[in-house]
Amino acid sequence: MNTNKNRRVVVIGNGMVGYKFCEKLVAKEKNGQQFTVTVFGEEPRVAYDRVHLSAYFDGKTADDLTLAPQSWYAENDITLYLTDPVVDIDRERKQVRSHHGIVVPYDYLVLATGSGAFVPSVAGVEKDGVFVYRTIEDLDLIQSYARKARRGAVLGGGLLGLEAAKALLDLGLDEAHVVEFAPRLMPRQIDDAGSGVLQRQLESLGLTIHLSKVTQEITGDDAITGMQFADGSHIDVDMLVISAGIRPRDELAKASGIETHPRGGILVDNFLQTSDPSVFAIGECAVAHHMIYGLVAPGYEMAEVVAARLTGMEKEFKPYDMSTKLKLIGTDVASFGDPFATESDSRTPNCRTIVYENKAKGVYKRVNISADGKELLGGILVGDADQYNMLLQTCKNKTILPPDPEDLILGSRGGEEAGGAGVMGLPDDALICSCEAITKAMLCHEIGENGHDTVDALKKATKACTGCGGCTPMVKDIIQGVLKEKGVYVRNIICEHFDFTRQELFDLVKMNSLKTYTDVLNTFGQADGCEVCKPAVASILAGLWNENILTQDRAPIQDSNDRFLANIQRGGTYSVMPRVAGGEISPEKLIVIGQVALKYGLYTKITGGQRIDMFGAHVGDLPNIWEELIAAGFESGHAYGKSLRTVKSCVGTTWCRYGVQDSVTFAIELENRYKGLRSPHKLKSGVSGCTRECAEAQSKDFGVIATDKGWNVYVCGNGGTKPQHAQLLVSDVDKETCVKLLDRFLMFYVKTADPLTRTATWLNKMEGGMTYLKAVVLDDVLGIGAELEREMQLIVDTYACEWKEVVENPELRKRFTHFVNAPGVNDPTVQFEPLRDQKQAKEWA
């Protein structure tokens, strides 16, 4: 390549990829090359983040989305013309002419014209109320029109279409529809089963999904009033957002004689050069390796390749991995590798597929494994994509799989490390940040050699985590791994306001006898705190002193559910769940629950934890409801708190002919002992009267199973999206020993676990795992057994029902009102609809 100075580079397009090319070229100019760069942009504003365009409806401004201010271009000697698209390329003279008549010569021309929205040829697309979803100006038009619309639809059920559907929900339309030609949502990313899970999640949020629909006509006179489909069906809508795909902007190249693909797009070689060696094409306007790359990461890599090429480096654009992870209206969706591999596919003969589906939780996971079980070929994640980064790296780097490949999506069982060697076991050239082409070796060098050991520092040094942000969890893990390898003690501090781990702060609060958030903040914190540290401190105070969480200054630092001692549910209503220890309840108490539910119009349901939940309560009715329940002998069930929920039981020897111990009595005793115990996360328990395990004790945070010699104790299990069996702590102990060991185990967890960490995760991250936990709890190697028992006894001795205190305290009772200036008036916007022989709350508008 020619390396003469003052070469003239013209960039047509100031989108994300066009801007990234300029940024890359500026960075490489430090090597001595000098360019005169001119950029033409069609839009009236500088480049902005289209990946997070929907955040515009969440309150982000155009400035918030801006990638770099206009001053950046001037500071780097880049001439920028906005609202002035290029209309002609003269390849013979090597010059371009803009709409405003500006003529600029070039040595090299970079086409970054991007793509436009594909608008299908449907009768009526020209009507008022029909929009596309591509630019901030489009969003402004949609937002303005939505003020007079009630029902909206999106044509297209792919990535952009579902983003647009979220926008309609955010704009508060009464109805929002998604119309998709294919038989499933996101047909290019997920399979039928995954699409079904996603569809149910979206429908639960108020979207109406129409699949396998061919739109025949957009009806209405001057403005849209509906959509007519080829199967004869019809929907009434006031506005329509078309998001049916993209069409590459290749018209300039085609007009100048540059070779284009018959189906659209500018043909380029491995160096992104077009049929004219002086002209390059990058981003969504380019056809590379027979395809158009519609993601930002390959566009950024294209920008890197051309910038390298112009500065004398030989770098090729290789076929790019199109794996992706995103959050659609609150639901994680990800696909990687070959998500649709099957054993009948000639590309993946005899491959094996492992699927986990939890319809109740809205979770679907699929991984495709090679025939020999050694290689991960691809997969799909819906509802829970926490494992995406590691799965992607395992797939891309062809890492040998663990003996039990299902551990990849279910998590390891038995307290061992998850399958595989973790992030530090990845090869040095593993691509961690796809957007900026940052490898593991580059990150490790910055952390270990240059001291950039925080995410913010790495952002500045490498630009990792500044694109889509999907690599951030893995970058954090690499920071931890490098520091650990260097022998640096890694402290997982609570947040920027407290430079302590939860365990350290727990001990400090205890030693200094601090009992209010203000005292803790003034003594050990800084500034005003945040939504991370406030609930964490609240949990510490409750775990130490067991005082009412609504007294003194504790109420404002609680999570929303704790502030009202009830779980907020759909429609702005609350649920009421009294404690039913061990699942045993008298007929008299059953009658009271029925009477209260009838009096206050509550929906009732028996829970999986053997309790009766009542839904649909107004916040102002909560004290009255609880006053009647407490008068009948009930107590708070703490369903709203990070505390003990239930101790489930089978009937044991009380009724069952197979029972070998009295599981009901023991379950009641355990629940009454640990009720009200505040902990880093919720606690669930079970007691089974024999090895038939009807109480499912081995899926609980702590569980007890009867034997003919006593009781077996299991700890650190949980259900949820990552089920994990509890592990055996001790066998055949008597009841007294069992309680002593559980006291130690629970208090050790309360003192040492990070905020919002379940016991299973706590054990999985614990150095030494179950061996160490047994040494602490059984063998008392730390010499703290007696202290843990005393601390638990303090919790037991100081227990008081939170709701009883609220009912009896007029000042606390005043807090339970919807309108501060109108006590006793309930929320008039709460509405209900029939549900079988009961009712349910309508969703919020």
mmCIF file of N, CA and C in Angstrom, residues 682-770:
data_model
loop_
_atom_site.group_PDB
_atom_site.id
_atom_site.type_symbol
_atom_site.label_atom_id
_atom_site.label_comp_id
_atom_site.label_asym_id
_atom_site.label_seq_id
_atom_site.Cartn_x
_atom_site.Cartn_y
_atom_site.Cartn_z
ATOM 1 N N LYS A 682 -33.545 -15.364 49.985
ATOM 2 C CA LYS A 682 -34.609 -16.149 50.603
ATOM 3 C C LYS A 682 -34.118 -17.545 50.966
ATOM 4 N N LEU A 683 -34.767 -18.153 51.964
ATOM 5 C CA LEU A 683 -34.425 -19.491 52.431
ATOM 6 C C LEU A 683 -35.654 -20.379 52.359
ATOM 7 N N LYS A 684 -35.480 -21.581 51.846
ATOM 8 C CA LYS A 684 -36.567 -22.555 51.808
ATOM 9 C C LYS A 684 -36.062 -23.866 52.394
ATOM 10 N N SER A 685 -36.998 -24.590 53.031
ATOM 11 C CA SER A 685 -36.605 -25.817 53.710
ATOM 12 C C SER A 685 -37.686 -26.873 53.548
ATOM 13 N N GLY A 686 -37.322 -28.089 53.889
ATOM 14 C CA GLY A 686 -38.279 -29.187 53.848
ATOM 15 C C GLY A 686 -37.868 -30.291 54.800
ATOM 16 N N VAL A 687 -38.859 -30.996 55.338
ATOM 17 C CA VAL A 687 -38.597 -32.140 56.220
ATOM 18 C C VAL A 687 -39.408 -33.320 55.709
ATOM 19 N N SER A 688 -38.714 -34.407 55.352
ATOM 20 C CA SER A 688 -39.378 -35.622 54.873
ATOM 21 C C SER A 688 -39.314 -36.707 55.934
ATOM 22 N N GLY A 689 -40.403 -37.445 56.073
ATOM 23 C CA GLY A 689 -40.495 -38.458 57.114
ATOM 24 C C GLY A 689 -39.884 -39.782 56.748
ATOM 25 N N CYS A 690 -39.419 -39.933 55.499
ATOM 26 C CA CYS A 690 -38.724 -41.145 55.090
ATOM 27 C C CYS A 690 -37.987 -40.857 53.795
ATOM 28 N N THR A 691 -37.273 -41.846 53.273
ATOM 29 C CA THR A 691 -36.462 -41.627 52.070
ATOM 30 C C THR A 691 -37.297 -41.510 50.801
ATOM 31 N N ARG A 692 -38.587 -41.669 50.889
ATOM 32 C CA ARG A 692 -39.437 -41.415 49.714
ATOM 33 C C ARG A 692 -39.461 -39.925 49.361
ATOM 34 N N GLU A 693 -39.088 -39.074 50.339
ATOM 35 C CA GLU A 693 -38.789 -37.664 50.087
ATOM 36 C C GLU A 693 -39.958 -36.869 49.506
ATOM 37 N N CYS A 694 -41.135 -37.020 50.085
ATOM 38 C CA CYS A 694 -42.306 -36.297 49.569
ATOM 39 C C CYS A 694 -42.220 -34.793 49.800
ATOM 40 N N ALA A 695 -41.401 -34.340 50.738
ATOM 41 C CA ALA A 695 -41.268 -32.896 50.993
ATOM 42 C C ALA A 695 -40.177 -32.256 50.135
ATOM 43 N N GLU A 696 -39.508 -33.058 49.300
ATOM 44 C CA GLU A 696 -38.492 -32.547 48.367
ATOM 45 C C GLU A 696 -37.396 -31.779 49.115
ATOM 46 N N ALA A 697 -36.944 -32.342 50.236
ATOM 47 C CA ALA A 697 -35.969 -31.666 51.092
ATOM 48 C C ALA A 697 -34.628 -31.468 50.396
ATOM 49 N N GLN A 698 -34.284 -32.317 49.431
ATOM 50 C CA GLN A 698 -32.987 -32.201 48.760
ATOM 51 C C GLN A 698 -32.958 -31.124 47.684
ATOM 52 N N SER A 699 -34.061 -30.393 47.514
ATOM 53 C CA SER A 699 -34.052 -29.263 46.572
ATOM 54 C C SER A 699 -34.114 -27.941 47.335
ATOM 55 N N LYS A 700 -33.866 -27.984 48.644
ATOM 56 C CA LYS A 700 -34.028 -26.793 49.486
ATOM 57 C C LYS A 700 -32.676 -26.249 49.961
ATOM 58 N N ASP A 701 -32.728 -25.031 50.489
ATOM 59 C CA ASP A 701 -31.522 -24.441 51.071
ATOM 60 C C ASP A 701 -31.036 -25.256 52.263
ATOM 61 N N PHE A 702 -31.956 -25.771 53.025
ATOM 62 C CA PHE A 702 -31.599 -26.784 54.013
ATOM 63 C C PHE A 702 -32.777 -27.735 54.139
ATOM 64 N N GLY A 703 -32.454 -29.020 54.187
ATOM 65 C CA GLY A 703 -33.495 -30.039 54.228
ATOM 66 C C GLY A 703 -33.124 -31.154 55.173
ATOM 67 N N VAL A 704 -34.146 -31.792 55.733
ATOM 68 C CA VAL A 704 -33.932 -32.860 56.709
ATOM 69 C C VAL A 704 -34.763 -34.064 56.282
ATOM 70 N N ILE A 705 -34.118 -35.236 56.258
ATOM 71 C CA ILE A 705 -34.803 -36.471 55.858
ATOM 72 C C ILE A 705 -34.652 -37.503 56.972
ATOM 73 N N ALA A 706 -35.780 -38.091 57.353
ATOM 74 C CA ALA A 706 -35.780 -39.049 58.461
ATOM 75 C C ALA A 706 -35.147 -40.371 58.046
ATOM 76 N N THR A 707 -34.421 -40.968 58.979
ATOM 77 C CA THR A 707 -33.929 -42.339 58.837
ATOM 78 C C THR A 707 -34.380 -43.112 60.061
ATOM 79 N N ASP A 708 -34.163 -44.421 60.054
ATOM 80 C CA ASP A 708 -34.568 -45.188 61.235
ATOM 81 C C ASP A 708 -33.642 -44.936 62.423
ATOM 82 N N LYS A 709 -32.525 -44.190 62.165
ATOM 83 C CA LYS A 709 -31.582 -43.883 63.246
ATOM 84 C C LYS A 709 -31.644 -42.420 63.678
ATOM 85 N N GLY A 710 -32.353 -41.573 62.933
ATOM 86 C CA GLY A 710 -32.409 -40.149 63.267
ATOM 87 C C GLY A 710 -32.732 -39.312 62.046
ATOM 88 N N TRP A 711 -31.839 -38.369 61.731
ATOM 89 C CA TRP A 711 -32.114 -37.443 60.626
ATOM 90 C C TRP A 711 -30.848 -37.210 59.798
ATOM 91 N N ASN A 712 -31.008 -37.190 58.482
ATOM 92 C CA ASN A 712 -29.945 -36.766 57.569
ATOM 93 C C ASN A 712 -30.172 -35.297 57.232
ATOM 94 N N VAL A 713 -29.109 -34.503 57.241
ATOM 95 C CA VAL A 713 -29.211 -33.063 56.988
ATOM 96 C C VAL A 713 -28.551 -32.734 55.645
ATOM 97 N N TYR A 714 -29.300 -32.067 54.783
ATOM 98 C CA TYR A 714 -28.805 -31.640 53.469
ATOM 99 C C TYR A 714 -28.821 -30.113 53.404
ATOM 100 N N VAL A 715 -27.826 -29.548 52.687
ATOM 101 C CA VAL A 715 -27.750 -28.081 52.610
ATOM 102 C C VAL A 715 -27.388 -27.631 51.191
ATOM 103 N N CYS A 716 -27.746 -26.372 50.927
ATOM 104 C CA CYS A 716 -27.315 -25.644 49.715
ATOM 105 C C CYS A 716 -27.894 -26.208 48.425
ATOM 106 N N GLY A 717 -29.177 -26.523 48.448
ATOM 107 C CA GLY A 717 -29.863 -26.868 47.207
ATOM 108 C C GLY A 717 -30.826 -25.754 46.842
ATOM 109 N N ASN A 718 -31.261 -25.742 45.609
ATOM 110 C CA ASN A 718 -32.328 -24.809 45.234
ATOM 111 C C ASN A 718 -32.923 -25.209 43.887
ATOM 112 N N GLY A 719 -34.154 -24.730 43.649
ATOM 113 C CA GLY A 719 -34.801 -24.947 42.359
ATOM 114 C C GLY A 719 -34.537 -23.765 41.462
ATOM 115 N N GLY A 720 -35.581 -23.214 40.851
ATOM 116 C CA GLY A 720 -35.424 -22.019 40.022
ATOM 117 C C GLY A 720 -34.828 -22.326 38.668
ATOM 118 N N THR A 721 -34.210 -21.304 38.058
ATOM 119 C CA THR A 721 -33.693 -21.452 36.697
ATOM 120 C C THR A 721 -32.441 -22.310 36.645
ATOM 121 N N LYS A 722 -31.732 -22.456 37.779
ATOM 122 C CA LYS A 722 -30.532 -23.286 37.825
ATOM 123 C C LYS A 722 -30.665 -24.278 38.973
ATOM 124 N N PRO A 723 -31.447 -25.340 38.783
ATOM 125 C CA PRO A 723 -31.690 -26.278 39.878
ATOM 126 C C PRO A 723 -30.390 -26.921 40.339
ATOM 127 N N GLN A 724 -30.310 -27.176 41.650
ATOM 128 C CA GLN A 724 -29.126 -27.822 42.203
ATOM 129 C C GLN A 724 -29.536 -28.650 43.404
ATOM 130 N N HIS A 725 -29.113 -29.905 43.413
ATOM 131 C CA HIS A 725 -29.416 -30.763 44.544
ATOM 132 C C HIS A 725 -28.652 -30.299 45.772
ATOM 133 N N ALA A 726 -29.312 -30.399 46.912
ATOM 134 C CA ALA A 726 -28.617 -30.150 48.172
ATOM 135 C C ALA A 726 -27.623 -31.280 48.432
ATOM 136 N N GLN A 727 -26.619 -30.986 49.254
ATOM 137 C CA GLN A 727 -25.588 -31.984 49.551
ATOM 138 C C GLN A 727 -25.691 -32.441 50.999
ATOM 139 N N LEU A 728 -25.294 -33.669 51.206
ATOM 140 C CA LEU A 728 -25.368 -34.254 52.544
ATOM 141 C C LEU A 728 -24.340 -33.601 53.462
ATOM 142 N N LEU A 729 -24.822 -33.023 54.549
ATOM 143 C CA LEU A 729 -23.938 -32.423 55.546
ATOM 144 C C LEU A 729 -23.574 -33.442 56.625
ATOM 145 N N VAL A 730 -24.572 -34.175 57.093
ATOM 146 C CA VAL A 730 -24.336 -35.136 58.176
ATOM 147 C C VAL A 730 -25.464 -36.163 58.156
ATOM 148 N N SER A 731 -25.181 -37.368 58.659
ATOM 149 C CA SER A 731 -26.164 -38.459 58.642
ATOM 150 C C SER A 731 -26.522 -38.907 60.053
ATOM 151 N N ASP A 732 -27.770 -39.339 60.185
ATOM 152 C CA ASP A 732 -28.247 -40.057 61.369
ATOM 153 C C ASP A 732 -27.965 -39.327 62.681
ATOM 154 N N VAL A 733 -28.288 -38.028 62.727
ATOM 155 C CA VAL A 733 -28.113 -37.271 63.969
ATOM 156 C C VAL A 733 -29.463 -37.132 64.666
ATOM 157 N N ASP A 734 -29.420 -36.898 65.972
ATOM 158 C CA ASP A 734 -30.678 -36.693 66.690
ATOM 159 C C ASP A 734 -31.179 -35.266 66.450
ATOM 160 N N LYS A 735 -32.372 -35.007 66.946
ATOM 161 C CA LYS A 735 -33.008 -33.720 66.678
ATOM 162 C C LYS A 735 -32.206 -32.558 67.261
ATOM 163 N N GLU A 736 -31.679 -32.702 68.451
ATOM 164 C CA GLU A 736 -30.930 -31.623 69.100
ATOM 165 C C GLU A 736 -29.671 -31.280 68.316
ATOM 166 N N THR A 737 -28.953 -32.298 67.879
ATOM 167 C CA THR A 737 -27.736 -32.068 67.088
ATOM 168 C C THR A 737 -28.073 -31.439 65.744
ATOM 169 N N CYS A 738 -29.156 -31.900 65.176
ATOM 170 C CA CYS A 738 -29.594 -31.348 63.890
ATOM 171 C C CYS A 738 -29.826 -29.842 64.001
ATOM 172 N N VAL A 739 -30.524 -29.417 65.040
ATOM 173 C CA VAL A 739 -30.817 -27.996 65.232
ATOM 174 C C VAL A 739 -29.529 -27.214 65.463
ATOM 175 N N LYS A 740 -28.619 -27.752 66.250
ATOM 176 C CA LYS A 740 -27.355 -27.061 66.516
ATOM 177 C C LYS A 740 -26.572 -26.838 65.229
ATOM 178 N N LEU A 741 -26.511 -27.867 64.396
ATOM 179 C CA LEU A 741 -25.748 -27.752 63.146
ATOM 180 C C LEU A 741 -26.432 -26.803 62.171
ATOM 181 N N LEU A 742 -27.751 -26.805 62.145
ATOM 182 C CA LEU A 742 -28.460 -25.866 61.281
ATOM 183 C C LEU A 742 -28.275 -24.430 61.767
ATOM 184 N N ASP A 743 -28.243 -24.227 63.080
ATOM 185 C CA ASP A 743 -27.951 -22.890 63.621
ATOM 186 C C ASP A 743 -26.613 -22.387 63.087
ATOM 187 N N ARG A 744 -25.610 -23.248 63.159
ATOM 188 C CA ARG A 744 -24.273 -22.857 62.704
ATOM 189 C C ARG A 744 -24.270 -22.575 61.198
ATOM 190 N N PHE A 745 -24.855 -23.492 60.453
ATOM 191 C CA PHE A 745 -24.873 -23.351 58.989
ATOM 192 C C PHE A 745 -25.563 -22.063 58.564
ATOM 193 N N LEU A 746 -26.739 -21.799 59.108
ATOM 194 C CA LEU A 746 -27.512 -20.630 58.689
ATOM 195 C C LEU A 746 -26.828 -19.326 59.088
ATOM 196 N N MET A 747 -26.287 -19.251 60.288
ATOM 197 C CA MET A 747 -25.627 -18.017 60.707
ATOM 198 C C MET A 747 -24.329 -17.798 59.945
ATOM 199 N N PHE A 748 -23.616 -18.883 59.614
ATOM 200 C CA PHE A 748 -22.402 -18.752 58.799
ATOM 201 C C PHE A 748 -22.749 -18.197 57.424
ATOM 202 N N TYR A 749 -23.855 -18.667 56.864
ATOM 203 C CA TYR A 749 -24.337 -18.138 55.574
ATOM 204 C C TYR A 749 -24.733 -16.669 55.700
ATOM 205 N N VAL A 750 -25.507 -16.330 56.727
ATOM 206 C CA VAL A 750 -25.961 -14.950 56.923
ATOM 207 C C VAL A 750 -24.770 -14.001 57.056
ATOM 208 N N LYS A 751 -23.699 -14.456 57.716
ATOM 209 C CA LYS A 751 -22.550 -13.589 57.974
ATOM 210 C C LYS A 751 -21.624 -13.456 56.769
ATOM 211 N N THR A 752 -21.531 -14.473 55.919
ATOM 212 C CA THR A 752 -20.451 -14.499 54.922
ATOM 213 C C THR A 752 -20.903 -14.403 53.468
ATOM 214 N N ALA A 753 -22.168 -14.614 53.161
ATOM 215 C CA ALA A 753 -22.600 -14.601 51.753
ATOM 216 C C ALA A 753 -22.686 -13.171 51.219
ATOM 217 N N ASP A 754 -22.444 -13.012 49.922
ATOM 218 C CA ASP A 754 -22.617 -11.717 49.271
ATOM 219 C C ASP A 754 -24.102 -11.389 49.170
ATOM 220 N N PRO A 755 -24.442 -10.107 48.978
ATOM 221 C CA PRO A 755 -25.862 -9.748 48.837
ATOM 222 C C PRO A 755 -26.535 -10.509 47.696
ATOM 223 N N LEU A 756 -27.772 -10.896 47.920
ATOM 224 C CA LEU A 756 -28.617 -11.548 46.913
ATOM 225 C C LEU A 756 -27.990 -12.828 46.364
ATOM 226 N N THR A 757 -27.320 -13.579 47.242
ATOM 227 C CA THR A 757 -26.684 -14.836 46.844
ATOM 228 C C THR A 757 -27.378 -15.995 47.544
ATOM 229 N N ARG A 758 -27.957 -16.917 46.763
ATOM 230 C CA ARG A 758 -28.585 -18.105 47.338
ATOM 231 C C ARG A 758 -27.524 -19.025 47.928
ATOM 232 N N THR A 759 -27.946 -19.937 48.790
ATOM 233 C CA THR A 759 -26.983 -20.825 49.448
ATOM 234 C C THR A 759 -26.232 -21.692 48.442
ATOM 235 N N ALA A 760 -26.890 -22.121 47.363
ATOM 236 C CA ALA A 760 -26.228 -22.966 46.361
ATOM 237 C C ALA A 760 -25.076 -22.217 45.702
ATOM 238 N N THR A 761 -25.322 -20.973 45.285
ATOM 239 C CA THR A 761 -24.271 -20.172 44.661
ATOM 240 C C THR A 761 -23.164 -19.857 45.659
ATOM 241 N N TRP A 762 -23.548 -19.576 46.896
ATOM 242 C CA TRP A 762 -22.578 -19.315 47.970
ATOM 243 C C TRP A 762 -21.618 -20.494 48.117
ATOM 244 N N LEU A 763 -22.159 -21.702 48.129
ATOM 245 C CA LEU A 763 -21.313 -22.891 48.268
ATOM 246 C C LEU A 763 -20.449 -23.087 47.023
ATOM 247 N N ASN A 764 -21.030 -22.870 45.842
ATOM 248 C CA ASN A 764 -20.271 -23.074 44.602
ATOM 249 C C ASN A 764 -19.057 -22.153 44.515
ATOM 250 N N LYS A 765 -19.158 -20.961 45.095
ATOM 251 C CA LYS A 765 -18.055 -19.998 45.043
ATOM 252 C C LYS A 765 -17.103 -20.118 46.236
ATOM 253 N N MET A 766 -17.443 -20.956 47.173
ATOM 254 C CA MET A 766 -16.656 -21.067 48.405
ATOM 255 C C MET A 766 -15.371 -21.853 48.157
ATOM 256 N N GLU A 767 -14.234 -21.299 48.561
ATOM 257 C CA GLU A 767 -12.968 -22.022 48.474
ATOM 258 C C GLU A 767 -13.073 -23.297 49.307
ATOM 259 N N GLY A 768 -12.812 -24.423 48.668
ATOM 260 C CA GLY A 768 -12.882 -25.689 49.397
ATOM 261 C C GLY A 768 -14.233 -26.350 49.353
ATOM 262 N N GLY A 769 -15.271 -25.597 48.897
ATOM 263 C CA GLY A 769 -16.596 -26.168 48.703
ATOM 264 C C GLY A 769 -17.151 -26.865 49.923
ATOM 265 N N MET A 770 -17.755 -28.023 49.706
ATOM 266 C CA MET A 770 -18.438 -28.732 50.777
ATOM 267 C C MET A 770 -17.470 -29.224 51.851
#
